[in-house]
CSV table of C-alpha atoms in Angstrom, one decimal:
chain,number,residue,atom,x,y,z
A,294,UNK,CA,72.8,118.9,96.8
A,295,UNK,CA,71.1,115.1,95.9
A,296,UNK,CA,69.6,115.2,92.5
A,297,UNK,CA,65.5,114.5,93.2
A,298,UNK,CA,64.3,110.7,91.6
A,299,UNK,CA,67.5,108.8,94.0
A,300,UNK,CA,65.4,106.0,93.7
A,301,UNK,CA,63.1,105.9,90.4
A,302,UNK,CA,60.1,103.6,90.0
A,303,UNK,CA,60.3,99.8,88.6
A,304,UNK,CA,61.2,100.3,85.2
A,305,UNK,CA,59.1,98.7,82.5
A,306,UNK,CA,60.3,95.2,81.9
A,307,UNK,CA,62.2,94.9,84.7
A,308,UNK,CA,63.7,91.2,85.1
A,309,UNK,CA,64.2,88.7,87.8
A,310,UNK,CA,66.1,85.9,87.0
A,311,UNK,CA,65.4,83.0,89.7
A,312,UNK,CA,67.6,80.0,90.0
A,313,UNK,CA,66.7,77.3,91.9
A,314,UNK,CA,64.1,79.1,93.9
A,315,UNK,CA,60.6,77.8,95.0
A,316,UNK,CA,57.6,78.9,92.9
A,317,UNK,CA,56.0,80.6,95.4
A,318,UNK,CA,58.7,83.2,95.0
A,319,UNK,CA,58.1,83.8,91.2
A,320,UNK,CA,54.7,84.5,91.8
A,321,UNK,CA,55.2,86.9,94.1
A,322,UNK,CA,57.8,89.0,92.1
A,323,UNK,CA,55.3,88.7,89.0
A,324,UNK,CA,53.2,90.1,91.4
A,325,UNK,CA,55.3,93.1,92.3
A,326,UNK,CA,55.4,93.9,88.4
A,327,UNK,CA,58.6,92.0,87.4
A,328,UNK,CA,59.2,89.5,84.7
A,329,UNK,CA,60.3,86.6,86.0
A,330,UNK,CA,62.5,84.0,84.6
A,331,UNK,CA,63.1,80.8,86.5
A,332,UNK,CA,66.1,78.3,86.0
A,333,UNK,CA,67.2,75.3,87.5
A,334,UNK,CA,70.9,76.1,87.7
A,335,UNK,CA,73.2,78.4,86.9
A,336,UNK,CA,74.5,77.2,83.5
A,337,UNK,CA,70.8,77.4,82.5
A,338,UNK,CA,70.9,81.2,83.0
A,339,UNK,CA,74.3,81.5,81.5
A,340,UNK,CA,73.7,79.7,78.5
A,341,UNK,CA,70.9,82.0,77.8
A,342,UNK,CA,71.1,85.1,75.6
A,343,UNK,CA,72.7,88.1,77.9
A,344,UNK,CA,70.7,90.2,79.8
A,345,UNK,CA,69.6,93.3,78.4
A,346,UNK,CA,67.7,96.0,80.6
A,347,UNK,CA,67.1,96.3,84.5
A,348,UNK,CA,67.5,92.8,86.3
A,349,UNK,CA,68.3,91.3,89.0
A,350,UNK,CA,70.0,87.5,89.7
A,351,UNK,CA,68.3,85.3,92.7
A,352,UNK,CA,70.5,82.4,93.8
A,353,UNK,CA,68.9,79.6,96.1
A,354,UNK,CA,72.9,78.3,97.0
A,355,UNK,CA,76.1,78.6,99.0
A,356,UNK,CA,78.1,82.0,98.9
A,357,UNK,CA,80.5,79.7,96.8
A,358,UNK,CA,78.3,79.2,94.4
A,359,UNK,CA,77.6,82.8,94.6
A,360,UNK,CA,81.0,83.7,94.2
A,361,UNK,CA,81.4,81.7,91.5
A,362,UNK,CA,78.3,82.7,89.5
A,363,UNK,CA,79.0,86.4,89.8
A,364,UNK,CA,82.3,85.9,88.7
A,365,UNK,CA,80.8,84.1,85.3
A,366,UNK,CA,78.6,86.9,84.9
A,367,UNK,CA,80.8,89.8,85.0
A,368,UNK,CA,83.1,87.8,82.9
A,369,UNK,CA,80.2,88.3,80.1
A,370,UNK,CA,79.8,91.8,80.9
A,371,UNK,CA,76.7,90.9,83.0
A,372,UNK,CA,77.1,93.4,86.2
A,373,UNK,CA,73.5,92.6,87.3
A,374,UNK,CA,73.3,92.7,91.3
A,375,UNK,CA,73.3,89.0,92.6
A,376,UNK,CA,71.0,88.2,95.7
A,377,UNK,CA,71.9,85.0,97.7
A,378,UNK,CA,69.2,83.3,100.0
A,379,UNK,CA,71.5,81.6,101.5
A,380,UNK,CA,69.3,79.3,104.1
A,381,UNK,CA,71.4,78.0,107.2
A,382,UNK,CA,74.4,80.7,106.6
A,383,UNK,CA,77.8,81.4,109.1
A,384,UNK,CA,78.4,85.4,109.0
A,385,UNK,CA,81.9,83.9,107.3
A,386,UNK,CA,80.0,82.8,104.4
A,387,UNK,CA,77.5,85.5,104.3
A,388,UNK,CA,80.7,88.8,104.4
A,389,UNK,CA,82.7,85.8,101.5
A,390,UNK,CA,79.6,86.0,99.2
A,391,UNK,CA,79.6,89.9,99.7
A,392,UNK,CA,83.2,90.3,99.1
A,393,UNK,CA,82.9,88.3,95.9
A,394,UNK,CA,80.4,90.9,94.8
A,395,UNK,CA,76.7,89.5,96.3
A,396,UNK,CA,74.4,92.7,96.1
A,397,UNK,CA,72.2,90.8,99.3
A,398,UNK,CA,72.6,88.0,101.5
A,399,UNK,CA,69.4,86.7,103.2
A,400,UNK,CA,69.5,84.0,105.2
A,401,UNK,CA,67.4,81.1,107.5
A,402,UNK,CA,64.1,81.5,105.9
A,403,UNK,CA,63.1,84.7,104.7
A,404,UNK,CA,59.5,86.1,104.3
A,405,UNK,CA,58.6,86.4,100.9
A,406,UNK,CA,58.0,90.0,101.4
A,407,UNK,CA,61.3,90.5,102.6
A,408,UNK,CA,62.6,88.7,99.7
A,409,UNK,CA,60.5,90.8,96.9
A,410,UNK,CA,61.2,94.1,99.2
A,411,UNK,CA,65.6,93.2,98.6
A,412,UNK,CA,64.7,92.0,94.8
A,413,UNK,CA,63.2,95.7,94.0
A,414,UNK,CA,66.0,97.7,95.8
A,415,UNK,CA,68.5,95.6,94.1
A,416,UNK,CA,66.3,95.9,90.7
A,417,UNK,CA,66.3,99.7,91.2
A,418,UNK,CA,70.4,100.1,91.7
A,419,UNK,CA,70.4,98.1,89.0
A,420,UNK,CA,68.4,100.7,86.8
A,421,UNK,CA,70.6,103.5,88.3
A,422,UNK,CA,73.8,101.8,87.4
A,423,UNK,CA,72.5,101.2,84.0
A,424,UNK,CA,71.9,104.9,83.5
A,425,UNK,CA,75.3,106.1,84.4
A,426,UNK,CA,76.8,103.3,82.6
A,427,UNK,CA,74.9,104.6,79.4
A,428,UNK,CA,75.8,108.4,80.5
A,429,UNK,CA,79.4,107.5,81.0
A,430,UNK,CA,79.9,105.5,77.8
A,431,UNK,CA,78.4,108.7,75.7
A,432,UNK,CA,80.8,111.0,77.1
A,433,UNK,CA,84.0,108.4,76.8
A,434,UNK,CA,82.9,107.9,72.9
A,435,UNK,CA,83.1,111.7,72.3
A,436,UNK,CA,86.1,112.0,74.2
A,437,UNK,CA,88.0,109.3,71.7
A,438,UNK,CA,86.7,111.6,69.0
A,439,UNK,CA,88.4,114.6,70.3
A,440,UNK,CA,91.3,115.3,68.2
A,441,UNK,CA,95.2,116.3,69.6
A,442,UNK,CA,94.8,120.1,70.0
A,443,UNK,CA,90.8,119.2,71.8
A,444,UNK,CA,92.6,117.4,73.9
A,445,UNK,CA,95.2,120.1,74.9
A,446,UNK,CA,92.9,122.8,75.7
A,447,UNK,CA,90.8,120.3,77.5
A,448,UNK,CA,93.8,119.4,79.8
A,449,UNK,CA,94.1,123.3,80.4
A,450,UNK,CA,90.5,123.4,81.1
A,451,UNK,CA,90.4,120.5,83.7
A,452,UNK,CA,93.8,122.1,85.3
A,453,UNK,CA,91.5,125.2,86.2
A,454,UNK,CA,93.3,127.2,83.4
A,455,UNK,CA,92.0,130.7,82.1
A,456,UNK,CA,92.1,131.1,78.3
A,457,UNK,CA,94.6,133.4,78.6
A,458,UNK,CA,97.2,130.9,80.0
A,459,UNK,CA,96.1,128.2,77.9
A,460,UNK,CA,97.0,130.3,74.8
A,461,UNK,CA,100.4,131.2,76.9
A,462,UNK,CA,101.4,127.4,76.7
A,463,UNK,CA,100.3,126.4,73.7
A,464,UNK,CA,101.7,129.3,71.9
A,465,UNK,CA,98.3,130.0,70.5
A,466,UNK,CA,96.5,133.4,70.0
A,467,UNK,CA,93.4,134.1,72.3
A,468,UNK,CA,91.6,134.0,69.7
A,469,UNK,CA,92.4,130.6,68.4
A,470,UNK,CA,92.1,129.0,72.1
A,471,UNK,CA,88.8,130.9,71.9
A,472,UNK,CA,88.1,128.6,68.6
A,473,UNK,CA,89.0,125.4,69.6
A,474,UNK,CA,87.6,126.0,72.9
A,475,UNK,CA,84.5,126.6,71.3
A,476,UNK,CA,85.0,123.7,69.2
A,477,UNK,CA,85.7,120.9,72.0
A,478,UNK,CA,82.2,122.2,74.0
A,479,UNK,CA,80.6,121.2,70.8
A,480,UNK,CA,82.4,118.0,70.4
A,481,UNK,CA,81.6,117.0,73.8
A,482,UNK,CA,78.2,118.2,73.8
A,483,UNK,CA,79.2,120.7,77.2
A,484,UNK,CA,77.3,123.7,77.3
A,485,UNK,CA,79.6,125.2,79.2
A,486,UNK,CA,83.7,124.8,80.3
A,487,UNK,CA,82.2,124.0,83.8
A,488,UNK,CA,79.7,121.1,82.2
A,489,UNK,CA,82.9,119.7,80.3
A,490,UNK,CA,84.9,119.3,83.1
A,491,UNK,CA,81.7,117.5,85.2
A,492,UNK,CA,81.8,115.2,82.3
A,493,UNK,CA,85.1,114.1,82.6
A,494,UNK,CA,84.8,113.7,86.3
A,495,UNK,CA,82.3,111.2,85.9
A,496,UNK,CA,83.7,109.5,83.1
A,497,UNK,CA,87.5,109.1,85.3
A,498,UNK,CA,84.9,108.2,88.1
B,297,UNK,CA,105.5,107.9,116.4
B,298,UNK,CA,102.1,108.9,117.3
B,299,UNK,CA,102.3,112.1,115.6
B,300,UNK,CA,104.1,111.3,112.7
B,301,UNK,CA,101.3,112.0,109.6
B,302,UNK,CA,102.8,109.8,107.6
B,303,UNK,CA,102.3,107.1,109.4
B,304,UNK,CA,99.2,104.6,109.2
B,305,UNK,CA,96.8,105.0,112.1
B,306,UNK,CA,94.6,102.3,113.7
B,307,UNK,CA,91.3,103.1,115.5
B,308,UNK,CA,90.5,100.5,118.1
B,309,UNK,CA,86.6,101.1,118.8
B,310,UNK,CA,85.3,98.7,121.5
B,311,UNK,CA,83.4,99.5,124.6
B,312,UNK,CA,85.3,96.3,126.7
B,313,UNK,CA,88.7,97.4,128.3
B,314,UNK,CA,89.9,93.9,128.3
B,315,UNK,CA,89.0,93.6,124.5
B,316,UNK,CA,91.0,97.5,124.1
B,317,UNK,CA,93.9,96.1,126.0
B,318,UNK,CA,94.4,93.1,124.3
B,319,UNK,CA,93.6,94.5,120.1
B,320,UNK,CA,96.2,97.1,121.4
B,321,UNK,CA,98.5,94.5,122.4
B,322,UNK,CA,98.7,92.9,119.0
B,323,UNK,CA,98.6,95.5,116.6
B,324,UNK,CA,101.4,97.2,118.2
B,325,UNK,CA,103.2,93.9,119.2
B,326,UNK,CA,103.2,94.1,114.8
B,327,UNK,CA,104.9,97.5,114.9
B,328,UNK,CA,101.4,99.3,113.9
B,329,UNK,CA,100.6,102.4,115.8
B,330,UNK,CA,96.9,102.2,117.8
B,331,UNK,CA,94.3,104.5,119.4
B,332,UNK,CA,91.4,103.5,121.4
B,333,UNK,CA,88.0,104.5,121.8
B,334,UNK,CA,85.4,103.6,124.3
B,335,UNK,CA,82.7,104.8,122.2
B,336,UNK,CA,82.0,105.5,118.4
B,337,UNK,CA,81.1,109.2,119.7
B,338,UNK,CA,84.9,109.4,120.9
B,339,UNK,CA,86.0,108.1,117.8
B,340,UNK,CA,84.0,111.0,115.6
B,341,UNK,CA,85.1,113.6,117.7
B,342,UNK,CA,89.0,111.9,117.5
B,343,UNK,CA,89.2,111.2,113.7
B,344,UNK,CA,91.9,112.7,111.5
B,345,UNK,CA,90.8,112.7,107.9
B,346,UNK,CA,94.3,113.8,106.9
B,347,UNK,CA,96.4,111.0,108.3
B,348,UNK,CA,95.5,107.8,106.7
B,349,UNK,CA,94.2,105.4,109.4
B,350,UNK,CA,91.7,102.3,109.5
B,351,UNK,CA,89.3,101.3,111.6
B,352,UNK,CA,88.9,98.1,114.1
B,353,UNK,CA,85.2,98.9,115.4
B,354,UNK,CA,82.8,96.6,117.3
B,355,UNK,CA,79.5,96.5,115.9
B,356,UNK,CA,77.8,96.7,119.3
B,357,UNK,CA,78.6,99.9,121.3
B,358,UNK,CA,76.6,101.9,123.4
B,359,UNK,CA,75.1,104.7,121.8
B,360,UNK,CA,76.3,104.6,118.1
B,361,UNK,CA,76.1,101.3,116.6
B,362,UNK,CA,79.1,100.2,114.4
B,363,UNK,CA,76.9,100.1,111.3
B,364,UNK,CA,75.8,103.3,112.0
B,365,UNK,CA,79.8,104.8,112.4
B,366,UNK,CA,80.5,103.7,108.9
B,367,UNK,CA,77.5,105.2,107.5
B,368,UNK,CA,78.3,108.7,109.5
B,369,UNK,CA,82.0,108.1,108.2
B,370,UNK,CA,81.0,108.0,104.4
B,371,UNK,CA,78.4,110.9,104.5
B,372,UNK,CA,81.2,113.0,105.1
B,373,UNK,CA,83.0,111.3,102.2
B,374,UNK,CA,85.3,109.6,104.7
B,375,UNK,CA,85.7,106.0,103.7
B,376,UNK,CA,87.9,104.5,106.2
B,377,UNK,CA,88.9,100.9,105.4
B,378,UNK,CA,87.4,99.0,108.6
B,379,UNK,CA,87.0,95.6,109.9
B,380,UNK,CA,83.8,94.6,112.1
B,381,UNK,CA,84.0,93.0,115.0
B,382,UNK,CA,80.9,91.0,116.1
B,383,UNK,CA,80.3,89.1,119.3
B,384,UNK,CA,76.6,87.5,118.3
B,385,UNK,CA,75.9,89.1,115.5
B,386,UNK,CA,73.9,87.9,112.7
B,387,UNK,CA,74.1,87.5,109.0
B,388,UNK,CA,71.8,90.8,108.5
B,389,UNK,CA,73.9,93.0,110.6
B,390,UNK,CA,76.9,91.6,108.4
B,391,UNK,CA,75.9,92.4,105.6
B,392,UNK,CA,74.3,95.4,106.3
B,393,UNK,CA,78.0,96.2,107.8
B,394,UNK,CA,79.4,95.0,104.4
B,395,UNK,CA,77.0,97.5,102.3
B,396,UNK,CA,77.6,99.6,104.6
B,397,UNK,CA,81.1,100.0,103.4
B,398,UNK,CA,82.9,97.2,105.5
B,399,UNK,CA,86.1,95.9,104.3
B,400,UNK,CA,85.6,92.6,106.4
B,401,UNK,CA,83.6,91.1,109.0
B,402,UNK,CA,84.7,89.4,112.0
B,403,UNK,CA,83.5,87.2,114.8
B,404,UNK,CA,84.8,87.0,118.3
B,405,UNK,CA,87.0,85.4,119.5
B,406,UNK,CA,88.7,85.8,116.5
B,407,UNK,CA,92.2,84.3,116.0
B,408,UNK,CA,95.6,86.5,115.9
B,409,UNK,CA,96.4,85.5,112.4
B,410,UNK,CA,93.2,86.7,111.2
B,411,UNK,CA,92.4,89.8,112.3
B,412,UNK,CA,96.4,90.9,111.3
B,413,UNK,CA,95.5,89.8,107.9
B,414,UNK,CA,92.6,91.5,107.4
B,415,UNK,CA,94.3,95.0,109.2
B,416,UNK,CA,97.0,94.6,106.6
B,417,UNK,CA,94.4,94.7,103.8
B,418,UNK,CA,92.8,98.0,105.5
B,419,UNK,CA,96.2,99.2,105.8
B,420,UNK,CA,96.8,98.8,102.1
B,421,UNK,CA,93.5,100.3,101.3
B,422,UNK,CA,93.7,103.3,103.5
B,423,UNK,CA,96.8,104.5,101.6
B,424,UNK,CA,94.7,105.2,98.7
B,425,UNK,CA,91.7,107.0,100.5
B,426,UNK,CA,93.4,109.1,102.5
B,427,UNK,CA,94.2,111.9,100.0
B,428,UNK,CA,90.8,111.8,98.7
B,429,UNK,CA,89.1,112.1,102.7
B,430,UNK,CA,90.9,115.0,103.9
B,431,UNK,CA,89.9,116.7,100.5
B,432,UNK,CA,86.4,115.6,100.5
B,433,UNK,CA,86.0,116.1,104.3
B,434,UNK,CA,86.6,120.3,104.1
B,435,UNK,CA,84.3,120.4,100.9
B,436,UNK,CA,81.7,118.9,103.2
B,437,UNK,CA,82.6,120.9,106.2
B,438,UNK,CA,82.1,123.8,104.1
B,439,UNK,CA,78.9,122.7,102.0
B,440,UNK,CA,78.0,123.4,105.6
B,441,UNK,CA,78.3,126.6,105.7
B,442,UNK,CA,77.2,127.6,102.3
B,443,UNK,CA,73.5,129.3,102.5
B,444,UNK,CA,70.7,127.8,101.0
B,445,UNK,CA,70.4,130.3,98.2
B,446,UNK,CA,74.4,129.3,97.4
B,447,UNK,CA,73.4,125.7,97.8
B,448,UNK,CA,70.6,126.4,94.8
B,449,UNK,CA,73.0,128.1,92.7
B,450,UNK,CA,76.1,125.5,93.6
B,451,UNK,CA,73.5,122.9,91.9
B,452,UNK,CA,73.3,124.7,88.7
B,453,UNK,CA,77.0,125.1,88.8
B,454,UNK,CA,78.0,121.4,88.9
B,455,UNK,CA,75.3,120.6,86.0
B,456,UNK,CA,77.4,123.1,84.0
B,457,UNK,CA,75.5,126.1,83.6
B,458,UNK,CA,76.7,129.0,83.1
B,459,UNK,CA,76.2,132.4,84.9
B,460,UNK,CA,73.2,133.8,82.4
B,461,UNK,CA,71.2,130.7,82.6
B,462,UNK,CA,71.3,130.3,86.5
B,463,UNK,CA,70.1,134.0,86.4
B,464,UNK,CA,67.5,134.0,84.1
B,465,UNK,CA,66.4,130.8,85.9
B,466,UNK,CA,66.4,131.8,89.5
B,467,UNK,CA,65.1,135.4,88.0
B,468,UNK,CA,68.1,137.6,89.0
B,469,UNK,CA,71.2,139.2,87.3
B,470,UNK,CA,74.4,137.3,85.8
B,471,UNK,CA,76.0,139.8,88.0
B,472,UNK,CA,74.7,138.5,91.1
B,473,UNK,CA,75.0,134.5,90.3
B,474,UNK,CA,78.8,135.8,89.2
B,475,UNK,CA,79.0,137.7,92.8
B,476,UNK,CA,77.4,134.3,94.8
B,477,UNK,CA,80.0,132.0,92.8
B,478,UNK,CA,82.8,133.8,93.8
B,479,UNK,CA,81.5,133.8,97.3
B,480,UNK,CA,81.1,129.9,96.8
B,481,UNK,CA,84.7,129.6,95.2
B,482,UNK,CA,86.0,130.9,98.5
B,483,UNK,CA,84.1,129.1,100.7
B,484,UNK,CA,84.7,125.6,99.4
B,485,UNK,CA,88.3,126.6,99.2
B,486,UNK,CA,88.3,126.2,95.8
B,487,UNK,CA,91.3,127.7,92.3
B,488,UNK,CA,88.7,128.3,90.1
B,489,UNK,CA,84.7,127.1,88.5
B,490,UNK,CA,86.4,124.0,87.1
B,491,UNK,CA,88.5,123.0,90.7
B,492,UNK,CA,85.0,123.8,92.5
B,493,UNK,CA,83.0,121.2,90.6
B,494,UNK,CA,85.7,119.0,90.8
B,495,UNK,CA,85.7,118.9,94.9
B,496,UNK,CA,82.4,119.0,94.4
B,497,UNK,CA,81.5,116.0,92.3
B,498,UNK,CA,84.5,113.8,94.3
B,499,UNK,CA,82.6,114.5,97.4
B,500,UNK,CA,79.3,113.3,96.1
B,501,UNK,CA,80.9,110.0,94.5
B,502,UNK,CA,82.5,109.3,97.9
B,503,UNK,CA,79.0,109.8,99.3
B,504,UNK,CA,77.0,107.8,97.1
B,505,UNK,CA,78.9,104.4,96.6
């Protein structure tokens, strides 16, 4: 039932933004095949230009400063996952930072293997997001583009109507339903009525 | 009031008596309707997907770990809003609990005030699930019993294709994909193709996030 690839490989240009971390720590991720782009605080990194592709944000702070960072980034659109090392961490802080949207929460002093290893997986949701982001917004722009009577037989479609009724309600010849059914599969891009109603599924999440 | 569907449910899963008692002793003493469980085994054996319900589970049981309940829980696209207990546990277990699918994390002793608050936010939350878990939970149990050869031509079904094209690809007749998707149709409980992928595709969101 799982589509094969769950987890695909590093994509090219993957990013690492590192904030306040030691230098060891970009090294490492350069390493591991990421670019890595250190700042010293968080305004640094927000003043930049947005992110654009795969990344990932590592935050040497509290889970305040977590919270409030993530905050400022989805605020600009900018849903990149957010590690925290936290260093000397309560479990209080550790479940506040998650709650306020942390992807990770390492605390004490992590290895720096551990610290690449969480930096990839988040890199690699990241990637996966991305991808059903992009898929999603395709679909939702065709779906605006459907016009009044698309939209109709769509509604019959997702209800688990047969032509047949659908022409019943709309007071439309099986033939015609036959038309614009025809006609909103091409407009969606669905090869089939089943494909069409997957897309909407994942586009109403 | 214990079997009234309608109302909300609380799981108590803790392996100390005196920890049972005393979470019973509150949530009810707050009108709330409770079950215990000794283990996280009892729990999975006790669990209603249809009436909405939340979870109070310790993290460290014998046998199943909390962590590990939550995980079981949402592979069978049940996501019950829970709370964590934790008597020394560490950030990692946190938030491994919190990916996991944790609405909250709590440390022993925990005060009154607390843990009520955090319940009532489970409480809010499992109002919304609970349509969506008994739903997801008999597509599941009946994914189970499809065969694999349904399984293979389920696939093809959710991506959209239509009858010809899962023939030709799986080198038999329309006929036969048409005779397997009925079959399917049944199983799963489902109207029609369109209702089908719709279970379908609910239970693998629940699944995945």
């Amino acid at each position: 039932m799982q589509e094969a690839a769950r987890v695909p490989d590093l994509p090219p240009r993957a990013k690492a933004h590192l904030i306040a971390c030691p230098d060891a720590l970009a090294g490492a991720l350069s390493e591991a095949g990421l670019a890595v782009l250190a700042h010293e605080s968080p305004q640094t990194l927000l003043r930049g230009t947005g992110d654009r592709g795969a990344c990932c944000v590592v935050l040497t702070g509290t889970a305040t400063g977590a919270v409030a960072l993530r905050r400022e980034l989805v605020g600009r659109g900018i849903e990149a996952p957010l590690i925290l090392l936290a260093g000397a961490c309560t479990i209080r802080e550790a479940v506040t930072a998650m709650k306020g949207g942390a992807f990770d929460v390492l605390d004490g002093e992590p290895s720096q293997q551990e610290v690449v290893g969480a930096v990839l997986t988040a890199v690699r949701h990241d990637t996966i997001r991305r991808t059903r982001q992009a898929r999603r917004g395709a679909i939702a722009q065709r779906f605006e583009h459907l016009t009044g009577r698309e939209h109709q037989l769509l509604d019959g479609l997702l209800a688990g109507q047969s032509p047949k009724e659908i022409a019943w309600e709309l007071g439309l010849s099986a033939r015609t339903v036959e038309v614009h059914r025809r006609r909103t599969l091409a407009a969606m891009g669905a090869h089939s009525a089943a494909d069409l109603v997957r897309m909407i599924h994942e586009l109403r999440g | 009031m214990l079997d009234d569907p309608n109302r909300l449910l609380i799981y108590v899963v803790d392996d100390d008596e005196g920890i049972r008692a005393v979470l019973r002793w509150m949530l009810e003493a707050h009108g709330m309707d409770v079950v215990c469980c000794p283990t996280a085994e009892h729990l999975l054996e006790l669990i209603d997907p249809d009436r909405a319900c939340c979870l109070v589970l310790d993290a460290c049981l014998p046998g199943m770990s909390g962590v590990e309940v939550l995980r079981q829980l949402r592979s069978r696209g049940i996501g019950v809003p829970t709370i964590l207990l934790t008597g020394y546990g560490s950030v990692r277990l946190a938030v491994e609990a919190m990916r996991a699918g944790a609405l909250d994390v709590l440390e022993k002793p925990f005060n009154e005030a607390t843990l009520l608050a955090a319940v009532r936010d489970a409480a809010v939350q499992a109002v919304h699930t609970r349509k969506r878990a008994s739903e997801n939970v008999r597509t599941a149990q009946a994914c189970e019993s499809l065969t694999p050869r349904e399984h293979e031509i389920l696939d093809y079904i959710v991506d959209g294709l239509p009858s010809r094209e899962i023939g030709e690809t799986l080198g038999i007749s329309p006929r036969t994909v048409d005779v397997h998707r009925a079959n399917i149709i049944q199983k799963v409980g489902a109207q029609s193709t369109p209702d089908l992928i719709r279970r379908i595709v609910g239970l693998r969101v629940a699944v995945e996030l």
